[in-house]
Amino acid sequence: MNRPEVVFVLGALAAFGFAWSAFLQQRASTHLAGRPGAALSRKGLPGAVRLMGRLVHSRAWFVGWVVNLLAFVVQAAALHLGSIAAVQPLMTTQVLFTIGLSSWTARRWPTTLDWLAGASICGGITLLMMVDGAAPLTGEADRGRVLLVTAAAAGAVAVLVVASRFRPSPALAALLLACAAGVCFAMTAMFMKLTTDDLIDKGVAATARDWVGYGLAVSTSVGLALGQLSHAAGPLPWSMSAMNIVNPVVSYISGMIAFGADLPTSAGALAGIAGAAALLILGVIGLVHSPSIRAWSPTDPTPEVSSA
């Protein structure tokens, strides 16, 4: 296997792990919250914090956390071998794997719309990879640009979280929190690549002295918390679609900026990138609104989820 194929396989494996993790953790959070939005609408932030405290004792949530950790390691390997612009669009395939898991849970075959939406995602990724220079595998980080991107992302997350606190509808709260989580996960990808490169190229001591490792810890923990709260805040399709669109879009933009990649400028290349983005977005929206996903997004107070 050559290097692009290794990057592709590792990215797809990471996406599967994240889908499985979200499958387990969403069911656990919905079970413990009572109903979508309950943790945020009844008692605000203290209720959300108590929910997180209860989740760590849930067997399903803990297994999901372990799977998420393994997927995190695989994603780090993909980012070390490739680039953010090449790896992060592959994360949209999480929804494809989620459809498989949800269809298995609901004991139903994916619908025609599911297949069409899945084909749209696959077509978008294929088109992006075919455009010369659209997803470069290499690039040197510009630390000044990394700081600029980090500051912009932190500001965006703060605005989104504050907006979600003005008690909008559960669906809108889930959307805003999921967008904030998506931005955090995009920053996690950037910090993950920089930290992994430090660890492999410079050693543990140099990695411990570099601030990006601490940025990785912050962006990951905040992103996971916001993602969990978005699952509990409202309908799953809203949170999943937002995270699976915002993450790769912000990752692609930040990766091209922070790593000094030259975006193709020809009309054909730009049209290909725009077409790939449209196919990915349409595919994600189509899949997260699938009856298969709705089947494992329970709204009753007592869905069947085991917890310790």
Coordinates of C-alpha atoms in Angstrom, one line a residue, residues 2-261:
N2 CA 1.2 3.5 -0.8
R3 CA 1.0 6.4 1.6
P4 CA -2.3 7.9 0.4
E5 CA -4.0 4.6 0.8
V6 CA -2.7 4.1 4.3
V7 CA -4.0 7.6 5.2
F8 CA -7.4 6.7 3.7
V9 CA -7.7 3.4 5.5
L10 CA -6.6 4.8 8.9
G11 CA -9.0 7.8 8.5
A12 CA -11.9 5.4 7.7
L13 CA -11.1 3.2 10.7
A14 CA -11.0 6.2 13.0
A15 CA -14.4 7.3 11.6
F16 CA -15.8 3.9 12.4
G17 CA -14.5 4.1 16.0
F18 CA -16.0 7.6 16.5
A19 CA -19.4 6.4 15.1
W20 CA -19.5 3.4 17.4
S21 CA -18.5 5.7 20.4
A22 CA -21.2 8.2 19.5
F23 CA -23.8 5.4 19.2
L24 CA -23.0 4.2 22.7
Q25 CA -22.6 7.5 24.4
Q26 CA -25.7 9.2 22.9
R27 CA -28.0 6.3 24.1
A28 CA -26.4 6.6 27.6
S29 CA -26.8 10.4 27.8
T30 CA -30.4 10.3 26.6
H31 CA -31.3 7.6 29.1
L32 CA -29.8 9.5 32.0
A33 CA -31.1 12.9 31.0
G34 CA -34.7 11.5 30.9
R35 CA -35.5 13.1 27.6
P36 CA -33.7 15.3 25.0
G37 CA -33.1 18.7 26.5
A38 CA -34.0 17.8 30.0
A39 CA -30.5 18.3 31.4
L40 CA -30.3 21.8 30.0
S41 CA -33.8 23.1 30.1
R42 CA -34.7 22.2 33.7
K43 CA -31.7 23.1 35.7
G44 CA -29.3 24.8 33.4
L45 CA -25.5 24.4 33.7
P46 CA -25.6 22.7 37.2
G47 CA -28.0 20.0 35.8
A48 CA -25.7 19.5 32.8
V49 CA -22.7 19.1 35.2
R50 CA -24.6 16.6 37.3
L51 CA -25.5 14.7 34.1
M52 CA -21.8 14.5 33.2
G53 CA -21.1 13.1 36.7
R54 CA -23.7 10.4 36.2
L55 CA -22.4 9.5 32.8
V56 CA -19.0 8.5 34.0
H57 CA -20.7 5.7 36.0
S58 CA -22.6 4.4 32.9
R59 CA -21.3 1.2 31.5
A60 CA -22.4 2.0 28.0
W61 CA -20.9 5.5 28.2
F62 CA -17.6 4.1 29.5
V63 CA -17.3 1.6 26.7
G64 CA -18.0 4.4 24.3
W65 CA -15.2 6.4 25.9
V66 CA -12.7 3.6 25.4
V67 CA -13.7 3.1 21.8
N68 CA -13.4 6.9 21.3
L69 CA -9.9 6.8 22.8
L70 CA -8.8 4.0 20.4
A71 CA -10.3 5.9 17.4
F72 CA -8.4 9.0 18.7
V73 CA -5.1 7.1 18.4
V74 CA -5.9 5.8 14.9
Q75 CA -6.8 9.3 13.8
A76 CA -3.5 10.6 15.2
A77 CA -1.6 8.1 13.1
A78 CA -3.6 9.2 10.0
L79 CA -2.8 12.8 10.7
H80 CA 0.9 12.2 11.2
L81 CA 1.1 10.4 7.8
G82 CA -1.2 12.8 6.0
S83 CA -2.7 16.3 6.5
I84 CA -5.7 17.8 8.2
A85 CA -7.2 18.7 4.8
A86 CA -6.9 15.0 3.6
V87 CA -7.9 13.2 6.8
Q88 CA -10.8 15.3 8.3
P89 CA -13.2 15.1 5.3
L90 CA -13.0 11.3 5.9
M91 CA -14.6 11.9 9.3
T92 CA -17.9 12.5 7.5
T93 CA -18.1 8.7 6.9
Q94 CA -18.9 8.4 10.6
V95 CA -22.5 8.8 9.5
L96 CA -22.3 5.9 7.1
F97 CA -21.1 3.6 9.9
T98 CA -23.8 5.1 12.2
I99 CA -26.5 4.0 9.7
G100 CA -25.2 0.5 9.9
L101 CA -25.2 0.5 13.7
S102 CA -28.7 2.0 13.9
S103 CA -30.1 -0.2 11.2
W104 CA -28.8 -3.2 13.2
T105 CA -30.3 -1.9 16.4
A106 CA -33.7 -1.2 14.8
R107 CA -33.6 -4.5 12.8
R108 CA -34.4 -2.7 9.6
W109 CA -32.7 -2.4 6.2
P110 CA -31.4 1.0 5.2
T111 CA -33.9 2.9 3.0
T112 CA -33.4 4.0 -0.6
L113 CA -32.7 7.5 0.7
D114 CA -30.0 6.2 3.0
W115 CA -28.2 4.6 0.1
L116 CA -28.5 7.7 -2.0
A117 CA -27.2 9.9 0.9
G118 CA -24.3 7.4 1.5
A119 CA -23.4 7.5 -2.2
S120 CA -23.4 11.3 -2.0
I121 CA -20.8 11.2 0.8
C122 CA -18.6 8.7 -1.0
G123 CA -18.9 10.7 -4.2
G124 CA -17.9 13.9 -2.3
I125 CA -14.8 12.3 -0.8
T126 CA -13.8 10.7 -4.1
L127 CA -14.2 14.0 -5.9
L128 CA -12.2 15.9 -3.3
M129 CA -9.4 13.4 -3.6
M130 CA -9.4 13.6 -7.4
V131 CA -8.9 17.4 -7.5
D132 CA -5.2 17.9 -7.8
G133 CA -3.9 19.9 -4.7
A134 CA -7.3 20.1 -3.0
A135 CA -6.3 17.7 -0.2
P136 CA -2.4 17.9 0.0
L137 CA -0.8 15.2 2.2
T138 CA 2.1 17.4 3.3
G139 CA 2.7 20.9 4.6
E140 CA 4.7 22.8 7.2
A141 CA 2.9 24.4 10.1
D142 CA 3.2 28.2 10.5
R143 CA 3.1 28.7 14.3
G144 CA 1.9 32.3 13.9
R145 CA -1.0 31.1 11.7
V146 CA -1.7 28.3 14.2
L147 CA -2.1 30.9 17.0
L148 CA -4.4 33.0 14.8
V149 CA -6.6 30.0 13.9
T150 CA -6.7 29.0 17.6
A151 CA -7.8 32.4 18.7
A152 CA -10.5 32.6 16.1
A153 CA -11.8 29.1 17.0
A154 CA -11.9 29.9 20.7
G155 CA -13.9 33.0 20.1
A156 CA -16.4 31.1 17.9
V157 CA -16.8 28.4 20.6
A158 CA -17.5 31.0 23.2
V159 CA -20.1 32.8 21.1
L160 CA -21.9 29.5 20.3
V161 CA -22.0 28.3 23.9
V162 CA -23.2 31.7 25.2
A163 CA -25.9 31.7 22.5
S164 CA -27.1 28.2 23.6
R165 CA -27.6 29.5 27.1
F166 CA -30.4 31.9 26.1
R167 CA -32.8 28.9 26.4
P168 CA -33.7 28.5 22.8
S169 CA -35.6 25.4 21.6
P170 CA -34.0 22.1 22.4
A171 CA -33.2 21.6 18.7
L172 CA -31.5 24.9 18.4
A173 CA -29.6 24.4 21.6
A174 CA -28.4 21.1 20.3
L175 CA -27.4 22.7 17.0
L176 CA -25.4 25.5 18.7
L177 CA -23.6 23.2 21.1
A178 CA -22.9 20.7 18.3
C179 CA -21.4 23.5 16.2
A180 CA -19.2 24.5 19.1
A181 CA -18.1 20.8 19.6
G182 CA -17.4 20.6 15.8
V183 CA -15.0 23.6 16.1
C184 CA -13.3 22.0 19.1
F185 CA -12.8 18.7 17.2
A186 CA -11.4 20.6 14.3
M187 CA -8.8 22.3 16.6
T188 CA -8.2 18.8 18.2
A189 CA -7.2 17.5 14.7
M190 CA -4.7 20.4 14.2
F191 CA -3.2 20.1 17.7
M192 CA -3.1 16.3 17.4
K193 CA -1.1 16.5 14.2
L194 CA 1.4 19.0 15.7
T195 CA 1.7 17.1 19.0
T196 CA 2.2 13.7 17.2
D197 CA 4.8 15.2 14.9
D198 CA 6.6 16.7 18.0
L199 CA 6.5 13.3 19.8
I200 CA 7.9 11.3 16.9
D201 CA 10.4 13.9 15.6
K202 CA 11.6 15.6 18.7
G203 CA 10.8 13.3 21.7
V204 CA 8.9 13.5 24.9
A205 CA 10.8 16.3 26.5
A206 CA 10.3 18.7 23.6
T207 CA 6.6 17.7 23.3
A208 CA 6.1 18.5 27.0
R209 CA 7.5 22.0 26.4
D210 CA 5.3 22.8 23.4
W211 CA 2.0 24.5 24.1
V212 CA 0.1 22.6 21.4
G213 CA 0.0 19.5 23.5
Y214 CA -1.9 21.4 26.2
G215 CA -4.1 22.9 23.5
L216 CA -4.9 19.3 22.5
A217 CA -6.0 18.4 26.0
V218 CA -8.2 21.4 26.3
S219 CA -9.8 21.2 22.9
T220 CA -10.4 17.5 23.3
S221 CA -12.0 17.7 26.7
V222 CA -14.1 20.7 25.9
G223 CA -15.2 19.2 22.6
L224 CA -16.2 15.9 24.2
A225 CA -18.2 17.7 26.9
L226 CA -20.0 20.0 24.4
G227 CA -20.7 17.0 22.2
Q228 CA -22.2 15.0 25.0
L229 CA -24.3 18.0 26.1
S230 CA -25.5 18.5 22.5
H231 CA -26.6 14.8 22.4
A232 CA -28.6 15.4 25.6
A233 CA -29.9 18.9 24.6
G234 CA -32.1 18.0 21.6
P235 CA -32.9 15.8 18.6
L236 CA -29.9 13.7 17.5
P237 CA -30.2 14.6 13.8
W238 CA -29.5 18.2 14.6
S239 CA -26.5 17.6 16.7
M240 CA -25.0 14.9 14.5
S241 CA -25.5 16.9 11.3
A242 CA -23.9 20.0 12.8
M243 CA -20.9 18.2 14.2
N244 CA -20.3 16.2 11.1
I245 CA -20.4 19.2 8.8
V246 CA -18.7 21.8 11.0
N247 CA -15.7 19.6 12.0
P248 CA -14.4 18.8 8.5
V249 CA -15.2 22.3 7.1
V250 CA -13.4 24.1 9.9
S251 CA -10.6 21.5 9.8
Y252 CA -10.1 21.9 6.0
I253 CA -10.0 25.7 6.3
S254 CA -7.8 25.8 9.3
G255 CA -5.5 23.1 7.9
M256 CA -5.0 25.0 4.6
I257 CA -4.4 28.3 6.6
A258 CA -2.2 27.0 9.4
F259 CA -0.1 24.7 7.2
G260 CA 0.4 27.2 4.4
A261 CA -1.1 24.9 1.7

